[in-house]
Amino acid sequence: MKPNRTWVYAPHPSILDKRWRVITNEEDVERKRELFKESSSAYLEKEKSPLPGKDVYEYSGAFVDETGDSPSPVRVGFRSFDRQWIIPDRRLLHRESPTLWAARQPGQVYVIEQNAHEISSGPGVVFTHLIPDMHHFNNRGGRALPMLHPDGTYNQAPGFARSWAEAVLERDVKVTGEELVAYLAGVVSHPGYTGRFADELTTPGIRVPLTLDRNLWEKSVEIGREVIWQASSRERHLGAGRA
């Protein structure tokens, strides 16, 4: 998502409450515009339907007429390893990315890549269990890919996991979507990946090498689960063995 205004983010809910009250209590409309930081798709007179979800602000009238209390904030992934709070009010967001909001659910993991600019160091992808800001990866844009669709099904190409399991890993058990994301974390989310594939990464976008070795697959999945557990502040673990 891309709010296009930083005041909707804060490290503590009390800060957002104070900002909300300052803006909504301002009686001078022009001063209110300055405080709001209007953009082409989010301005005082703009009406918007609520964001998807149960913990969002549901009033959809123009913000210029807003008199209610500050909505309860929700946690978001502002940047890699930087969790913040946001006011979940669609009227405040320039590009709200409703599909990402709709995909929020228990067990969700967002895969974040830098697909707009070349990367030459650090991890190839990062992970968060929180809905991410557009600049989450390295403050230069990027793309967020949820592991789960809003309906809870895995976000993967039909038949891919089954074909890989049968043709490469030679196992009868279906490879799960969680295993695929954990494998991705184990293989791509470290500086060794960007160092090894530096030439290929001059063209933005991540390409994932697929192993033909079952032992390497299993080890990569094991490491990747730990990566995601740590990246999500120990709130997501794609497998058994963690509380």
PDB file of N, CA and C in Angstrom, residues 111-203:
ATOM      1  N   VAL A 111       5.551 -12.122   0.930  1.00  0.00           N
ATOM      2  CA  VAL A 111       6.894 -12.165   0.346  1.00  0.00           C
ATOM      3  C   VAL A 111       7.129 -10.825  -0.348  1.00  0.00           C
ATOM      4  N   ILE A 112       8.197 -10.135   0.016  1.00  0.00           N
ATOM      5  CA  ILE A 112       8.462  -8.802  -0.524  1.00  0.00           C
ATOM      6  C   ILE A 112       9.716  -8.839  -1.381  1.00  0.00           C
ATOM      7  N   GLU A 113       9.595  -8.390  -2.623  1.00  0.00           N
ATOM      8  CA  GLU A 113      10.760  -8.324  -3.507  1.00  0.00           C
ATOM      9  C   GLU A 113      10.919  -6.920  -4.073  1.00  0.00           C
ATOM     10  N   GLN A 114      12.135  -6.601  -4.481  1.00  0.00           N
ATOM     11  CA  GLN A 114      12.418  -5.350  -5.174  1.00  0.00           C
ATOM     12  C   GLN A 114      12.375  -5.656  -6.666  1.00  0.00           C
ATOM     13  N   ASN A 115      11.259  -5.329  -7.296  1.00  0.00           N
ATOM     14  CA  ASN A 115      11.093  -5.648  -8.716  1.00  0.00           C
ATOM     15  C   ASN A 115      11.213  -4.422  -9.611  1.00  0.00           C
ATOM     16  N   ALA A 116      11.555  -3.270  -9.020  1.00  0.00           N
ATOM     17  CA  ALA A 116      11.645  -2.033  -9.800  1.00  0.00           C
ATOM     18  C   ALA A 116      13.073  -1.561 -10.002  1.00  0.00           C
ATOM     19  N   HIS A 117      13.985  -2.012  -9.140  1.00  0.00           N
ATOM     20  CA  HIS A 117      15.372  -1.560  -9.213  1.00  0.00           C
ATOM     21  C   HIS A 117      16.324  -2.739  -9.025  1.00  0.00           C
ATOM     22  N   GLU A 118      17.510  -2.584  -9.558  1.00  0.00           N
ATOM     23  CA  GLU A 118      18.559  -3.591  -9.378  1.00  0.00           C
ATOM     24  C   GLU A 118      18.950  -3.686  -7.907  1.00  0.00           C
ATOM     25  N   ILE A 119      19.223  -4.902  -7.437  1.00  0.00           N
ATOM     26  CA  ILE A 119      19.790  -5.090  -6.105  1.00  0.00           C
ATOM     27  C   ILE A 119      21.130  -5.792  -6.255  1.00  0.00           C
ATOM     28  N   SER A 120      22.084  -5.419  -5.420  1.00  0.00           N
ATOM     29  CA  SER A 120      23.430  -5.978  -5.538  1.00  0.00           C
ATOM     30  C   SER A 120      23.985  -6.469  -4.207  1.00  0.00           C
ATOM     31  N   SER A 121      23.216  -6.341  -3.145  1.00  0.00           N
ATOM     32  CA  SER A 121      23.671  -6.800  -1.839  1.00  0.00           C
ATOM     33  C   SER A 121      22.459  -7.100  -0.973  1.00  0.00           C
ATOM     34  N   GLY A 122      22.710  -7.776   0.140  1.00  0.00           N
ATOM     35  CA  GLY A 122      21.624  -8.099   1.049  1.00  0.00           C
ATOM     36  C   GLY A 122      20.774  -9.245   0.536  1.00  0.00           C
ATOM     37  N   PRO A 123      19.649  -9.518   1.173  1.00  0.00           N
ATOM     38  CA  PRO A 123      18.783 -10.624   0.762  1.00  0.00           C
ATOM     39  C   PRO A 123      18.053 -10.341  -0.541  1.00  0.00           C
ATOM     40  N   GLY A 124      17.673 -11.410  -1.236  1.00  0.00           N
ATOM     41  CA  GLY A 124      16.911 -11.248  -2.467  1.00  0.00           C
ATOM     42  C   GLY A 124      15.450 -10.944  -2.211  1.00  0.00           C
ATOM     43  N   VAL A 125      14.912 -11.469  -1.124  1.00  0.00           N
ATOM     44  CA  VAL A 125      13.536 -11.196  -0.710  1.00  0.00           C
ATOM     45  C   VAL A 125      13.511 -11.049   0.808  1.00  0.00           C
ATOM     46  N   VAL A 126      12.474 -10.398   1.310  1.00  0.00           N
ATOM     47  CA  VAL A 126      12.248 -10.316   2.749  1.00  0.00           C
ATOM     48  C   VAL A 126      10.806 -10.730   3.018  1.00  0.00           C
ATOM     49  N   PHE A 127      10.487 -10.951   4.284  1.00  0.00           N
ATOM     50  CA  PHE A 127       9.182 -11.487   4.647  1.00  0.00           C
ATOM     51  C   PHE A 127       8.582 -10.700   5.807  1.00  0.00           C
ATOM     52  N   THR A 128       7.264 -10.651   5.824  1.00  0.00           N
ATOM     53  CA  THR A 128       6.549 -10.060   6.947  1.00  0.00           C
ATOM     54  C   THR A 128       5.187 -10.726   7.057  1.00  0.00           C
ATOM     55  N   HIS A 129       4.664 -10.805   8.265  1.00  0.00           N
ATOM     56  CA  HIS A 129       3.309 -11.317   8.480  1.00  0.00           C
ATOM     57  C   HIS A 129       2.309 -10.173   8.530  1.00  0.00           C
ATOM     58  N   LEU A 130       2.800  -8.936   8.410  1.00  0.00           N
ATOM     59  CA  LEU A 130       1.958  -7.743   8.471  1.00  0.00           C
ATOM     60  C   LEU A 130       1.780  -7.153   7.081  1.00  0.00           C
ATOM     61  N   ILE A 131       0.642  -6.511   6.849  1.00  0.00           N
ATOM     62  CA  ILE A 131       0.445  -5.869   5.554  1.00  0.00           C
ATOM     63  C   ILE A 131       1.546  -4.836   5.349  1.00  0.00           C
ATOM     64  N   PRO A 132       2.239  -4.877   4.201  1.00  0.00           N
ATOM     65  CA  PRO A 132       3.437  -4.048   4.029  1.00  0.00           C
ATOM     66  C   PRO A 132       3.187  -2.725   3.311  1.00  0.00           C
ATOM     67  N   ASP A 133       4.025  -1.762   3.637  1.00  0.00           N
ATOM     68  CA  ASP A 133       4.090  -0.516   2.883  1.00  0.00           C
ATOM     69  C   ASP A 133       4.728  -0.796   1.523  1.00  0.00           C
ATOM     70  N   MET A 134       4.437   0.041   0.546  1.00  0.00           N
ATOM     71  CA  MET A 134       4.986  -0.125  -0.796  1.00  0.00           C
ATOM     72  C   MET A 134       6.510  -0.143  -0.798  1.00  0.00           C
ATOM     73  N   HIS A 135       7.121   0.615   0.096  1.00  0.00           N
ATOM     74  CA  HIS A 135       8.583   0.733   0.129  1.00  0.00           C
ATOM     75  C   HIS A 135       9.211  -0.172   1.192  1.00  0.00           C
ATOM     76  N   HIS A 136       8.520  -1.218   1.567  1.00  0.00           N
ATOM     77  CA  HIS A 136       8.960  -2.089   2.657  1.00  0.00           C
ATOM     78  C   HIS A 136      10.350  -2.671   2.420  1.00  0.00           C
ATOM     79  N   PHE A 137      10.670  -3.052   1.195  1.00  0.00           N
ATOM     80  CA  PHE A 137      11.918  -3.781   0.938  1.00  0.00           C
ATOM     81  C   PHE A 137      13.151  -2.932   1.228  1.00  0.00           C
ATOM     82  N   ASN A 138      13.297  -1.823   0.530  1.00  0.00           N
ATOM     83  CA  ASN A 138      14.478  -0.964   0.758  1.00  0.00           C
ATOM     84  C   ASN A 138      14.199   0.500   0.426  1.00  0.00           C
ATOM     85  N   ASN A 139      12.953   0.917   0.672  1.00  0.00           N
ATOM     86  CA  ASN A 139      12.563   2.317   0.506  1.00  0.00           C
ATOM     87  C   ASN A 139      12.607   2.786  -0.946  1.00  0.00           C
ATOM     88  N   ARG A 140      12.498   1.838  -1.890  1.00  0.00           N
ATOM     89  CA  ARG A 140      12.545   2.203  -3.312  1.00  0.00           C
ATOM     90  C   ARG A 140      11.472   1.460  -4.105  1.00  0.00           C
ATOM     91  N   GLY A 141      10.307   1.303  -3.525  1.00  0.00           N
ATOM     92  CA  GLY A 141       9.263   0.559  -4.199  1.00  0.00           C
ATOM     93  C   GLY A 141       9.454  -0.935  -4.022  1.00  0.00           C
ATOM     94  N   GLY A 142       8.672  -1.706  -4.760  1.00  0.00           N
ATOM     95  CA  GLY A 142       8.758  -3.152  -4.664  1.00  0.00           C
ATOM     96  C   GLY A 142       7.393  -3.787  -4.852  1.00  0.00           C
ATOM     97  N   ARG A 143       7.338  -5.080  -4.585  1.00  0.00           N
ATOM     98  CA  ARG A 143       6.096  -5.822  -4.789  1.00  0.00           C
ATOM     99  C   ARG A 143       5.874  -6.779  -3.620  1.00  0.00           C
ATOM    100  N   ALA A 144       4.623  -6.894  -3.193  1.00  0.00           N
ATOM    101  CA  ALA A 144       4.254  -7.796  -2.104  1.00  0.00           C
ATOM    102  C   ALA A 144       3.419  -8.943  -2.657  1.00  0.00           C
ATOM    103  N   LEU A 145       3.814 -10.161  -2.332  1.00  0.00           N
ATOM    104  CA  LEU A 145       3.119 -11.356  -2.794  1.00  0.00           C
ATOM    105  C   LEU A 145       2.640 -12.145  -1.579  1.00  0.00           C
ATOM    106  N   PRO A 146       1.338 -12.185  -1.319  1.00  0.00           N
ATOM    107  CA  PRO A 146       0.846 -12.945  -0.169  1.00  0.00           C
ATOM    108  C   PRO A 146       0.917 -14.446  -0.420  1.00  0.00           C
ATOM    109  N   MET A 147       1.283 -15.204   0.598  1.00  0.00           N
ATOM    110  CA  MET A 147       1.324 -16.659   0.475  1.00  0.00           C
ATOM    111  C   MET A 147      -0.076 -17.223   0.276  1.00  0.00           C
ATOM    112  N   LEU A 148      -1.064 -16.578   0.894  1.00  0.00           N
ATOM    113  CA  LEU A 148      -2.447 -17.037   0.842  1.00  0.00           C
ATOM    114  C   LEU A 148      -3.339 -16.028   0.137  1.00  0.00           C
ATOM    115  N   HIS A 149      -4.242 -16.537  -0.688  1.00  0.00           N
ATOM    116  CA  HIS A 149      -5.290 -15.695  -1.258  1.00  0.00           C
ATOM    117  C   HIS A 149      -6.277 -15.313  -0.145  1.00  0.00           C
ATOM    118  N   PRO A 150      -7.131 -14.308  -0.386  1.00  0.00           N
ATOM    119  CA  PRO A 150      -8.121 -13.945   0.627  1.00  0.00           C
ATOM    120  C   PRO A 150      -8.999 -15.107   1.086  1.00  0.00           C
ATOM    121  N   ASP A 151      -9.228 -16.092   0.202  1.00  0.00           N
ATOM    122  CA  ASP A 151     -10.064 -17.237   0.586  1.00  0.00           C
ATOM    123  C   ASP A 151      -9.289 -18.327   1.317  1.00  0.00           C
ATOM    124  N   GLY A 152      -7.995 -18.096   1.567  1.00  0.00           N
ATOM    125  CA  GLY A 152      -7.195 -19.052   2.315  1.00  0.00           C
ATOM    126  C   GLY A 152      -6.451 -20.067   1.478  1.00  0.00           C
ATOM    127  N   THR A 153      -6.673 -20.086   0.162  1.00  0.00           N
ATOM    128  CA  THR A 153      -5.943 -21.011  -0.703  1.00  0.00           C
ATOM    129  C   THR A 153      -4.552 -20.457  -0.995  1.00  0.00           C
ATOM    130  N   TYR A 154      -3.641 -21.354  -1.366  1.00  0.00           N
ATOM    131  CA  TYR A 154      -2.264 -20.934  -1.613  1.00  0.00           C
ATOM    132  C   TYR A 154      -2.139 -20.169  -2.927  1.00  0.00           C
ATOM    133  N   ASN A 155      -1.332 -19.137  -2.896  1.00  0.00           N
ATOM    134  CA  ASN A 155      -1.082 -18.296  -4.058  1.00  0.00           C
ATOM    135  C   ASN A 155       0.075 -18.891  -4.862  1.00  0.00           C
ATOM    136  N   GLN A 156      -0.231 -19.877  -5.695  1.00  0.00           N
ATOM    137  CA  GLN A 156       0.791 -20.548  -6.491  1.00  0.00           C
ATOM    138  C   GLN A 156       0.184 -21.045  -7.790  1.00  0.00           C
ATOM    139  N   ALA A 157       1.036 -21.266  -8.771  1.00  0.00           N
ATOM    140  CA  ALA A 157       0.575 -21.736 -10.070  1.00  0.00           C
ATOM    141  C   ALA A 157      -0.056 -23.118  -9.934  1.00  0.00           C
ATOM    142  N   PRO A 158      -1.217 -23.338 -10.551  1.00  0.00           N
ATOM    143  CA  PRO A 158      -1.876 -24.644 -10.449  1.00  0.00           C
ATOM    144  C   PRO A 158      -0.966 -25.776 -10.940  1.00  0.00           C
ATOM    145  N   GLY A 159      -0.845 -26.806 -10.145  1.00  0.00           N
ATOM    146  CA  GLY A 159      -0.085 -27.984 -10.551  1.00  0.00           C
ATOM    147  C   GLY A 159       1.408 -27.909 -10.325  1.00  0.00           C
ATOM    148  N   PHE A 160       1.929 -26.707  -9.998  1.00  0.00           N
ATOM    149  CA  PHE A 160       3.384 -26.571  -9.866  1.00  0.00           C
ATOM    150  C   PHE A 160       3.939 -27.426  -8.735  1.00  0.00           C
ATOM    151  N   ALA A 161       3.331 -27.319  -7.554  1.00  0.00           N
ATOM    152  CA  ALA A 161       3.844 -28.061  -6.398  1.00  0.00           C
ATOM    153  C   ALA A 161       3.782 -29.562  -6.642  1.00  0.00           C
ATOM    154  N   ARG A 162       2.695 -30.035  -7.222  1.00  0.00           N
ATOM    155  CA  ARG A 162       2.560 -31.468  -7.493  1.00  0.00           C
ATOM    156  C   ARG A 162       3.594 -31.936  -8.504  1.00  0.00           C
ATOM    157  N   SER A 163       3.780 -31.157  -9.570  1.00  0.00           N
ATOM    158  CA  SER A 163       4.749 -31.533 -10.606  1.00  0.00           C
ATOM    159  C   SER A 163       6.166 -31.571 -10.056  1.00  0.00           C
ATOM    160  N   TRP A 164       6.513 -30.597  -9.231  1.00  0.00           N
ATOM    161  CA  TRP A 164       7.858 -30.567  -8.653  1.00  0.00           C
ATOM    162  C   TRP A 164       8.074 -31.765  -7.729  1.00  0.00           C
ATOM    163  N   ALA A 165       7.061 -32.052  -6.923  1.00  0.00           N
ATOM    164  CA  ALA A 165       7.183 -33.174  -5.991  1.00  0.00           C
ATOM    165  C   ALA A 165       7.373 -34.493  -6.737  1.00  0.00           C
ATOM    166  N   GLU A 166       6.629 -34.667  -7.811  1.00  0.00           N
ATOM    167  CA  GLU A 166       6.681 -35.931  -8.544  1.00  0.00           C
ATOM    168  C   GLU A 166       7.925 -36.051  -9.415  1.00  0.00           C
ATOM    169  N   ALA A 167       8.253 -35.000 -10.138  1.00  0.00           N
ATOM    170  CA  ALA A 167       9.332 -35.080 -11.123  1.00  0.00           C
ATOM    171  C   ALA A 167      10.711 -34.842 -10.530  1.00  0.00           C
ATOM    172  N   VAL A 168      10.798 -34.019  -9.512  1.00  0.00           N
ATOM    173  CA  VAL A 168      12.101 -33.631  -8.975  1.00  0.00           C
ATOM    174  C   VAL A 168      12.397 -34.317  -7.649  1.00  0.00           C
ATOM    175  N   LEU A 169      11.454 -34.224  -6.733  1.00  0.00           N
ATOM    176  CA  LEU A 169      11.717 -34.733  -5.392  1.00  0.00           C
ATOM    177  C   LEU A 169      11.357 -36.200  -5.229  1.00  0.00           C
ATOM    178  N   GLU A 170      10.618 -36.746  -6.191  1.00  0.00           N
ATOM    179  CA  GLU A 170      10.252 -38.160  -6.182  1.00  0.00           C
ATOM    180  C   GLU A 170       9.577 -38.560  -4.870  1.00  0.00           C
ATOM    181  N   ARG A 171       8.610 -37.815  -4.496  1.00  0.00           N
ATOM    182  CA  ARG A 171       7.871 -38.127  -3.278  1.00  0.00           C
ATOM    183  C   ARG A 171       6.392 -38.118  -3.577  1.00  0.00           C
ATOM    184  N   ASP A 172       5.650 -38.987  -2.916  1.00  0.00           N
ATOM    185  CA  ASP A 172       4.220 -39.092  -3.140  1.00  0.00           C
ATOM    186  C   ASP A 172       3.438 -38.020  -2.380  1.00  0.00           C
ATOM    187  N   VAL A 173       4.041 -37.506  -1.305  1.00  0.00           N
ATOM    188  CA  VAL A 173       3.369 -36.494  -0.501  1.00  0.00           C
ATOM    189  C   VAL A 173       3.394 -35.155  -1.233  1.00  0.00           C
ATOM    190  N   LYS A 174       2.279 -34.465  -1.242  1.00  0.00           N
ATOM    191  CA  LYS A 174       2.196 -33.179  -1.923  1.00  0.00           C
ATOM    192  C   LYS A 174       3.053 -32.127  -1.225  1.00  0.00           C
ATOM    193  N   VAL A 175       3.800 -31.364  -2.011  1.00  0.00           N
ATOM    194  CA  VAL A 175       4.542 -30.223  -1.479  1.00  0.00           C
ATOM    195  C   VAL A 175       3.534 -29.118  -1.169  1.00  0.00           C
ATOM    196  N   THR A 176       3.569 -28.594   0.029  1.00  0.00           N
ATOM    197  CA  THR A 176       2.594 -27.580   0.430  1.00  0.00           C
ATOM    198  C   THR A 176       3.055 -26.179   0.047  1.00  0.00           C
ATOM    199  N   GLY A 177       2.099 -25.259   0.045  1.00  0.00           N
ATOM    200  CA  GLY A 177       2.442 -23.871  -0.214  1.00  0.00           C
ATOM    201  C   GLY A 177       3.376 -23.308   0.838  1.00  0.00           C
ATOM    202  N   GLU A 178       3.220 -23.738   2.078  1.00  0.00           N
ATOM    203  CA  GLU A 178       4.111 -23.290   3.144  1.00  0.00           C
ATOM    204  C   GLU A 178       5.538 -23.764   2.901  1.00  0.00           C
ATOM    205  N   GLU A 179       5.690 -24.995   2.406  1.00  0.00           N
ATOM    206  CA  GLU A 179       7.026 -25.503   2.103  1.00  0.00           C
ATOM    207  C   GLU A 179       7.672 -24.720   0.970  1.00  0.00           C
ATOM    208  N   LEU A 180       6.876 -24.355  -0.028  1.00  0.00           N
ATOM    209  CA  LEU A 180       7.419 -23.585  -1.148  1.00  0.00           C
ATOM    210  C   LEU A 180       7.930 -22.223  -0.681  1.00  0.00           C
ATOM    211  N   VAL A 181       7.166 -21.558   0.174  1.00  0.00           N
ATOM    212  CA  VAL A 181       7.592 -20.250   0.674  1.00  0.00           C
ATOM    213  C   VAL A 181       8.813 -20.401   1.577  1.00  0.00           C
ATOM    214  N   ALA A 182       8.844 -21.458   2.384  1.00  0.00           N
ATOM    215  CA  ALA A 182      10.008 -21.700   3.236  1.00  0.00           C
ATOM    216  C   ALA A 182      11.246 -21.990   2.387  1.00  0.00           C
ATOM    217  N   TYR A 183      11.082 -22.756   1.311  1.00  0.00           N
ATOM    218  CA  TYR A 183      12.205 -23.017   0.403  1.00  0.00           C
ATOM    219  C   TYR A 183      12.716 -21.707  -0.193  1.00  0.00           C
ATOM    220  N   LEU A 184      11.788 -20.868  -0.630  1.00  0.00           N
ATOM    221  CA  LEU A 184      12.155 -19.562  -1.175  1.00  0.00           C
ATOM    222  C   LEU A 184      12.978 -18.767  -0.167  1.00  0.00           C
ATOM    223  N   ALA A 185      12.553 -18.781   1.083  1.00  0.00           N
ATOM    224  CA  ALA A 185      13.286 -18.055   2.122  1.00  0.00           C
ATOM    225  C   ALA A 185      14.678 -18.629   2.319  1.00  0.00           C
ATOM    226  N   GLY A 186      14.778 -19.949   2.330  1.00  0.00           N
ATOM    227  CA  GLY A 186      16.068 -20.581   2.554  1.00  0.00           C
ATOM    228  C   GLY A 186      17.066 -20.346   1.445  1.00  0.00           C
ATOM    229  N   VAL A 187      16.575 -20.236   0.213  1.00  0.00           N
ATOM    230  CA  VAL A 187      17.459 -20.116  -0.948  1.00  0.00           C
ATOM    231  C   VAL A 187      17.758 -18.662  -1.314  1.00  0.00           C
ATOM    232  N   VAL A 188      16.794 -17.776  -1.154  1.00  0.00           N
ATOM    233  CA  VAL A 188      16.902 -16.422  -1.705  1.00  0.00           C
ATOM    234  C   VAL A 188      17.137 -15.341  -0.649  1.00  0.00           C
ATOM    235  N   SER A 189      16.701 -15.565   0.578  1.00  0.00           N
ATOM    236  CA  SER A 189      16.716 -14.491   1.575  1.00  0.00           C
ATOM    237  C   SER A 189      18.040 -14.391   2.329  1.00  0.00           C
ATOM    238  N   HIS A 190      19.130 -14.211   1.590  1.00  0.00           N
ATOM    239  CA  HIS A 190      20.450 -14.049   2.214  1.00  0.00           C
ATOM    240  C   HIS A 190      21.409 -13.429   1.195  1.00  0.00           C
ATOM    241  N   PRO A 191      22.503 -12.806   1.641  1.00  0.00           N
ATOM    242  CA  PRO A 191      23.441 -12.124   0.734  1.00  0.00           C
ATOM    243  C   PRO A 191      24.139 -13.051  -0.246  1.00  0.00           C
ATOM    244  N   GLY A 192      24.239 -14.347   0.097  1.00  0.00           N
ATOM    245  CA  GLY A 192      24.874 -15.277  -0.825  1.00  0.00           C
ATOM    246  C   GLY A 192      24.137 -15.379  -2.146  1.00  0.00           C
ATOM    247  N   TYR A 193      22.819 -15.242  -2.100  1.00  0.00           N
ATOM    248  CA  TYR A 193      22.022 -15.294  -3.327  1.00  0.00           C
ATOM    249  C   TYR A 193      22.331 -14.109  -4.227  1.00  0.00           C
ATOM    250  N   THR A 194      22.306 -12.900  -3.664  1.00  0.00           N
ATOM    251  CA  THR A 194      22.561 -11.720  -4.492  1.00  0.00           C
ATOM    252  C   THR A 194      24.001 -11.687  -4.986  1.00  0.00           C
ATOM    253  N   GLY A 195      24.924 -12.251  -4.214  1.00  0.00           N
ATOM    254  CA  GLY A 195      26.308 -12.314  -4.670  1.00  0.00           C
ATOM    255  C   GLY A 195      26.487 -13.306  -5.803  1.00  0.00           C
ATOM    256  N   ARG A 196      25.864 -14.467  -5.663  1.00  0.00           N
ATOM    257  CA  ARG A 196      26.001 -15.526  -6.677  1.00  0.00           C
ATOM    258  C   ARG A 196      25.343 -15.141  -7.991  1.00  0.00           C
ATOM    259  N   PHE A 197      24.220 -14.454  -7.932  1.00  0.00           N
ATOM    260  CA  PHE A 197      23.462 -14.130  -9.142  1.00  0.00           C
ATOM    261  C   PHE A 197      23.491 -12.631  -9.451  1.00  0.00           C
ATOM    262  N   ALA A 198      24.609 -11.985  -9.161  1.00  0.00           N
ATOM    263  CA  ALA A 198      24.738 -10.536  -9.357  1.00  0.00           C
ATOM    264  C   ALA A 198      24.462 -10.124 -10.797  1.00  0.00           C
ATOM    265  N   ASP A 199      24.978 -10.865 -11.760  1.00  0.00           N
ATOM    266  CA  ASP A 199      24.770 -10.512 -13.168  1.00  0.00           C
ATOM    267  C   ASP A 199      23.297 -10.602 -13.542  1.00  0.00           C
ATOM    268  N   GLU A 200      22.640 -11.674 -13.136  1.00  0.00           N
ATOM    269  CA  GLU A 200      21.226 -11.855 -13.459  1.00  0.00           C
ATOM    270  C   GLU A 200      20.352 -10.779 -12.816  1.00  0.00           C
ATOM    271  N   LEU A 201      20.763 -10.315 -11.633  1.00  0.00           N
ATOM    272  CA  LEU A 201      19.949  -9.353 -10.890  1.00  0.00           C
ATOM    273  C   LEU A 201      20.107  -7.918 -11.376  1.00  0.00           C
ATOM    274  N   THR A 202      20.942  -7.698 -12.393  1.00  0.00           N
ATOM    275  CA  THR A 202      20.975  -6.366 -13.003  1.00  0.00           C
ATOM    276  C   THR A 202      19.642  -6.076 -13.694  1.00  0.00           C
ATOM    277  N   THR A 203      18.914  -7.140 -14.045  1.00  0.00           N
ATOM    278  CA  THR A 203      17.534  -7.005 -14.503  1.00  0.00           C
ATOM    279  C   THR A 203      16.635  -7.213 -13.294  1.00  0.00           C
TER     280      THR A 203
END
